[in-house]
Coordinates of C-alpha atoms in Angstrom, one line a residue:
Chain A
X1 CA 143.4 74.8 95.4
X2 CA 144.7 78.2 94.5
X3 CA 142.1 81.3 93.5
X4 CA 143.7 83.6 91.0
X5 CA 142.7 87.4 90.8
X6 CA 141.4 86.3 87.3
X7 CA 139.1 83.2 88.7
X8 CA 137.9 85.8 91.3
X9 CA 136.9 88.3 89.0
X10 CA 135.6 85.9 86.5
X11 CA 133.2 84.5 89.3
X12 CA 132.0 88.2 90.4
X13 CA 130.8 88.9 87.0
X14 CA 128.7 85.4 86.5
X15 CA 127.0 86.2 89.8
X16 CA 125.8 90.1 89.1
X17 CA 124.6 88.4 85.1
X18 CA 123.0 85.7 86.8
X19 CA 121.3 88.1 89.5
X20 CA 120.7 91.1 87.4
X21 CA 118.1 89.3 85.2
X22 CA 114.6 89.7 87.0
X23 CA 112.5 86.4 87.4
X24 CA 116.3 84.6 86.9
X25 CA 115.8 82.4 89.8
X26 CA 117.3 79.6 89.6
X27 CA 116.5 75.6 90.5
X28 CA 114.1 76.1 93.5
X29 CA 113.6 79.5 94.1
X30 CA 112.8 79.6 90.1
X31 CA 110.4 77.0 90.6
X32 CA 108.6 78.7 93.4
X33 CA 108.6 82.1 91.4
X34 CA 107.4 80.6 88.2
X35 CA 104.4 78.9 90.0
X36 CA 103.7 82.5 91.9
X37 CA 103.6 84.0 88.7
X38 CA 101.2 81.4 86.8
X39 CA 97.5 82.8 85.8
X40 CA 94.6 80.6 85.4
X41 CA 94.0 81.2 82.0
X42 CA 90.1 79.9 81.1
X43 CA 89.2 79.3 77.1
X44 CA 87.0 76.9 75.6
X45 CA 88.8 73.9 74.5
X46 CA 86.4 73.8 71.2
X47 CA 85.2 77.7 70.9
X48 CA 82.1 77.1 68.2
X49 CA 82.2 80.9 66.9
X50 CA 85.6 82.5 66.3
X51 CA 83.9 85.2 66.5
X52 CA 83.8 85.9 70.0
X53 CA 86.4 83.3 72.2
X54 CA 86.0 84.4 75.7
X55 CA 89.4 84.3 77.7
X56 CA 90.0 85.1 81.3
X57 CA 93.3 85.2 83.0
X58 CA 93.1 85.3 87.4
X59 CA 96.2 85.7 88.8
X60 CA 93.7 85.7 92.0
X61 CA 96.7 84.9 94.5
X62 CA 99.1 87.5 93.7
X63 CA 99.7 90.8 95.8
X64 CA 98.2 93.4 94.4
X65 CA 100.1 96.2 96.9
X66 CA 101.6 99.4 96.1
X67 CA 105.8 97.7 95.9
X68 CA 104.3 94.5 94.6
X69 CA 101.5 93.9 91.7
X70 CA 100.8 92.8 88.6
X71 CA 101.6 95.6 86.1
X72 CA 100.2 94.2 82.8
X73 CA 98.4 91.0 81.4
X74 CA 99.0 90.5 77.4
X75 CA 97.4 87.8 75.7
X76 CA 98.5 86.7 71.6
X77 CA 96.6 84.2 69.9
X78 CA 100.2 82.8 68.2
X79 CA 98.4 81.5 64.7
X80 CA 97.5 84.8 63.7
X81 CA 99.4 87.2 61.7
X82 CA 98.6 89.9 63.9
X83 CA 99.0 87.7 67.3
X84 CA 98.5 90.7 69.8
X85 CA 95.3 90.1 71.4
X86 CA 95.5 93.4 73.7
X87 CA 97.1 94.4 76.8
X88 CA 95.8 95.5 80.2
X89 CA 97.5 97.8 82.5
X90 CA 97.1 97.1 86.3
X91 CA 97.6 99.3 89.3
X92 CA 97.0 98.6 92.8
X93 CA 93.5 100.0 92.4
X94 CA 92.5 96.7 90.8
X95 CA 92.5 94.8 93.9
X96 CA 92.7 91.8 92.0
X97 CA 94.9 90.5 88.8
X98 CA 92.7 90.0 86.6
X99 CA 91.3 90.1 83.0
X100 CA 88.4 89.0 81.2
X101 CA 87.5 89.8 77.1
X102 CA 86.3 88.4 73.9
X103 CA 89.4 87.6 71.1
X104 CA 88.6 86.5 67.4
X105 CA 90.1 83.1 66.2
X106 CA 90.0 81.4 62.7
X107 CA 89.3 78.0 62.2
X108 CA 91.9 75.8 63.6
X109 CA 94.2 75.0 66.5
X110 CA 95.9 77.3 68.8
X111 CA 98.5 78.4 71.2
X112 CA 97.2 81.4 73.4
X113 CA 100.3 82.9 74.9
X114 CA 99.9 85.3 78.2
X115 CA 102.7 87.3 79.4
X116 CA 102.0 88.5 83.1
X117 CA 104.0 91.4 84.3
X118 CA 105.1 91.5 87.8
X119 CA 106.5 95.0 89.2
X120 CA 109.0 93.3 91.7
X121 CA 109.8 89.8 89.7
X122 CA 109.2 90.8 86.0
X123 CA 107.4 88.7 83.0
X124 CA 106.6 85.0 83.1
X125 CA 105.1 83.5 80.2
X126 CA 102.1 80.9 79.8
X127 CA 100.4 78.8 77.3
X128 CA 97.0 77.2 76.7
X129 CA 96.1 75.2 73.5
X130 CA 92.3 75.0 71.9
X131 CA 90.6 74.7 68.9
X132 CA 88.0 76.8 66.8
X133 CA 85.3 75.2 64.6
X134 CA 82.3 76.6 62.8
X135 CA 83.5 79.0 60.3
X136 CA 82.4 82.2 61.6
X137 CA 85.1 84.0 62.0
X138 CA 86.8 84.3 58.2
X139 CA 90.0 86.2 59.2
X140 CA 91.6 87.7 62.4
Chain B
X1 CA 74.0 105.7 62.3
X2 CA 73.6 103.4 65.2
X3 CA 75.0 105.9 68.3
X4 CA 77.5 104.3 69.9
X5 CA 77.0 103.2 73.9
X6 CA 78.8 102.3 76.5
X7 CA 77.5 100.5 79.8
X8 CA 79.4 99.7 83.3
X9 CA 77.9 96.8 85.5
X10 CA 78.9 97.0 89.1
X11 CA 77.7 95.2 92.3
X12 CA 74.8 96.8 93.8
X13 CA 77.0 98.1 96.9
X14 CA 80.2 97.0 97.5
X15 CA 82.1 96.3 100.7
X16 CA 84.7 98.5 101.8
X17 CA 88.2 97.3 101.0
X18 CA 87.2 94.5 98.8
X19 CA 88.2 93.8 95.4
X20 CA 84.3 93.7 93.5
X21 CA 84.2 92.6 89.8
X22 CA 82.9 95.4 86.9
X23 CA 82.4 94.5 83.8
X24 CA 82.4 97.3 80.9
X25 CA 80.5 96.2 77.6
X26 CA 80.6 98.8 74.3
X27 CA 78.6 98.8 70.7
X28 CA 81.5 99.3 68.6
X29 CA 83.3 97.4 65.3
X30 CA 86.8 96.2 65.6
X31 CA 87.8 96.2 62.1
X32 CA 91.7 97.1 60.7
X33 CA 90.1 100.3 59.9
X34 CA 87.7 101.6 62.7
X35 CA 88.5 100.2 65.9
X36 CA 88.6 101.0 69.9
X37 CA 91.8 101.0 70.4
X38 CA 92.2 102.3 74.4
X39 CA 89.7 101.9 77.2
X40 CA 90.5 103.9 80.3
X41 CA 89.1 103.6 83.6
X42 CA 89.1 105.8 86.6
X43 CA 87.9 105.9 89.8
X44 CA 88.3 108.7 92.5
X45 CA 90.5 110.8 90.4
X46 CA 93.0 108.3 89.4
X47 CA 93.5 105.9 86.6
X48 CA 92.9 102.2 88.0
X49 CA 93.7 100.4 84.5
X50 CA 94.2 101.0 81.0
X51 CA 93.2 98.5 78.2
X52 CA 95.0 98.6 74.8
X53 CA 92.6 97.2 72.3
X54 CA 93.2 95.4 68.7
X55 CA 91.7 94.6 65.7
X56 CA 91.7 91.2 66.7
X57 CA 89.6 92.0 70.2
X58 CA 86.1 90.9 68.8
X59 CA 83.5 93.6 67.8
X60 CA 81.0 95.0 70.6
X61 CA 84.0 94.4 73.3
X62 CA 83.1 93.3 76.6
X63 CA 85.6 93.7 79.1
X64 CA 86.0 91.9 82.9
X65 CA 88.5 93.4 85.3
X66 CA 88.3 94.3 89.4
X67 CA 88.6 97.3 91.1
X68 CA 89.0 97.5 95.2
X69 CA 86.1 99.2 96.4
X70 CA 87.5 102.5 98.8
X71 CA 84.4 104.9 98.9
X72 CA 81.4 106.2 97.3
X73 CA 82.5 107.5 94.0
X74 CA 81.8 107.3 90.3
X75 CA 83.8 105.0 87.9
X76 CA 84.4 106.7 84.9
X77 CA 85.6 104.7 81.4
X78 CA 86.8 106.5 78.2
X79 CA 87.2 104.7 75.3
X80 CA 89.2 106.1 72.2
X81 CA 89.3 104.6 68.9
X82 CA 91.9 105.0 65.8
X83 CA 89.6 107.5 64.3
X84 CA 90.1 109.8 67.1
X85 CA 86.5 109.4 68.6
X86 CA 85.7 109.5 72.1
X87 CA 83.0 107.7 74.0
X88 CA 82.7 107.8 77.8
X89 CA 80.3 106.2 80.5
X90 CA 80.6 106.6 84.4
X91 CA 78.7 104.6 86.8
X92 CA 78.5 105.4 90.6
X93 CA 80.1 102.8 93.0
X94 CA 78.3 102.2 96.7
X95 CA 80.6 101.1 99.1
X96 CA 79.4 100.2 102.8
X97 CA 81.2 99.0 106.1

């Protein structure tokens, strides 16, 4: 099989793309990554006042070193019209990955999205479903 | 008008080089229109973590994080809301071992 200068190229640039992307792992090494970089993430799976949904997000097992920690923790609560649910932003000091606070939720079903922020892998994105009853909590 | 407080809970004494849990509560509304909208926390002259706040963060925040324990020393939290305000707390840290 003959390799053109073209083919060659052509290759060289799919492999910096494919690299240059952080937390672009791919088949195992992706796998591995993903499940370094997934938080417990604790809610009520029926919160009775939407007034006050507690939410904690451990990322217990993570490094938390000077060249390797977890920079930021967002949560969004993705049925609101203002999803953003606040952001915290880690240093080494923390010791620990970690975040615990009180959100306000309507009535209803939702998806809680948390985006973790790792300083040597980048941002990995989880999910969590639950529900809200009671009627407390008019608007959020 | 109802001043406005805030209060850090730490362990009693914490041991050296462990990570110990502190949780930060505050008396404040969370409304589109007056709300906290940074909490920032330092401990022996440095910033450990920084919170950005919403309206959707429910009123009164109470806030869990951890910080790793390195020596004797106060741990100071500023909150600042959209209006400009300014409330601050500090609470000292024992460490032993």
């Amino acid at each position: 099989m003959e390799f053109s200068r073209r083919d060659f190229i052509r290759g060289t640039i799919a492999v910096l793309i494919a690299s240059s992307f952080p937390g672009a792992a791919h088949g195992e090494e992706a796998g591995e990554l993903n499940k370094a970089h997934e938080p417990l993430i604790r809610v009520p799976k029926v919160a009775q006042d939407g007034r006050v949904v507690p939410v904690t997000v451990d990322l217990s097992g993570h490094p938390m070193e000077e060249d390797h920690y977890i920079k930021s923790i967002e949560i969004f609560d993705m049925q609101s019209k203002t999803p953003d649910r606040g952001r915290a932003i880690l240093t080494p000091d923390v010791g620990r990955a970690f975040l615990s606070t009180r959100v306000k939720m309507p009535d209803g079903k939702h998806n809680i999205k948390v985006v973790i922020e790792c300083s040597k892998h980048g941002r990995f994105e989880s999910a969590v479903t639950m529900s809200v009853v009671g009627g407390q909590c008019k608007e959020a | 008008m109802e001043e406005i407080k805030a209060g850090i809970s730490l362990p009693e004494k914490a041991e050296r080089g462990s990570a110990v849990q502190v949780r930060i509560r505050i008396n404040h509304p969370m409304t589109p229109d007056n709300f906290l909208e940074k909490m920032e926390v330092s401990y022996m002259g440095r910033t450990v973590l920084t919170y950005r706040l919403t309206p959707g963060i429910s009123d009164n925040p109470s806030v869990g994080f951890y910080l790793k324990a390195v020596e004797n020393a106060p741990v100071k939290v500023t909150f600042t809301s959209n209006k400009g305000s300014r409330i601050e707390a500090e609470e000292m840290l024992q460490v032993h071992g």
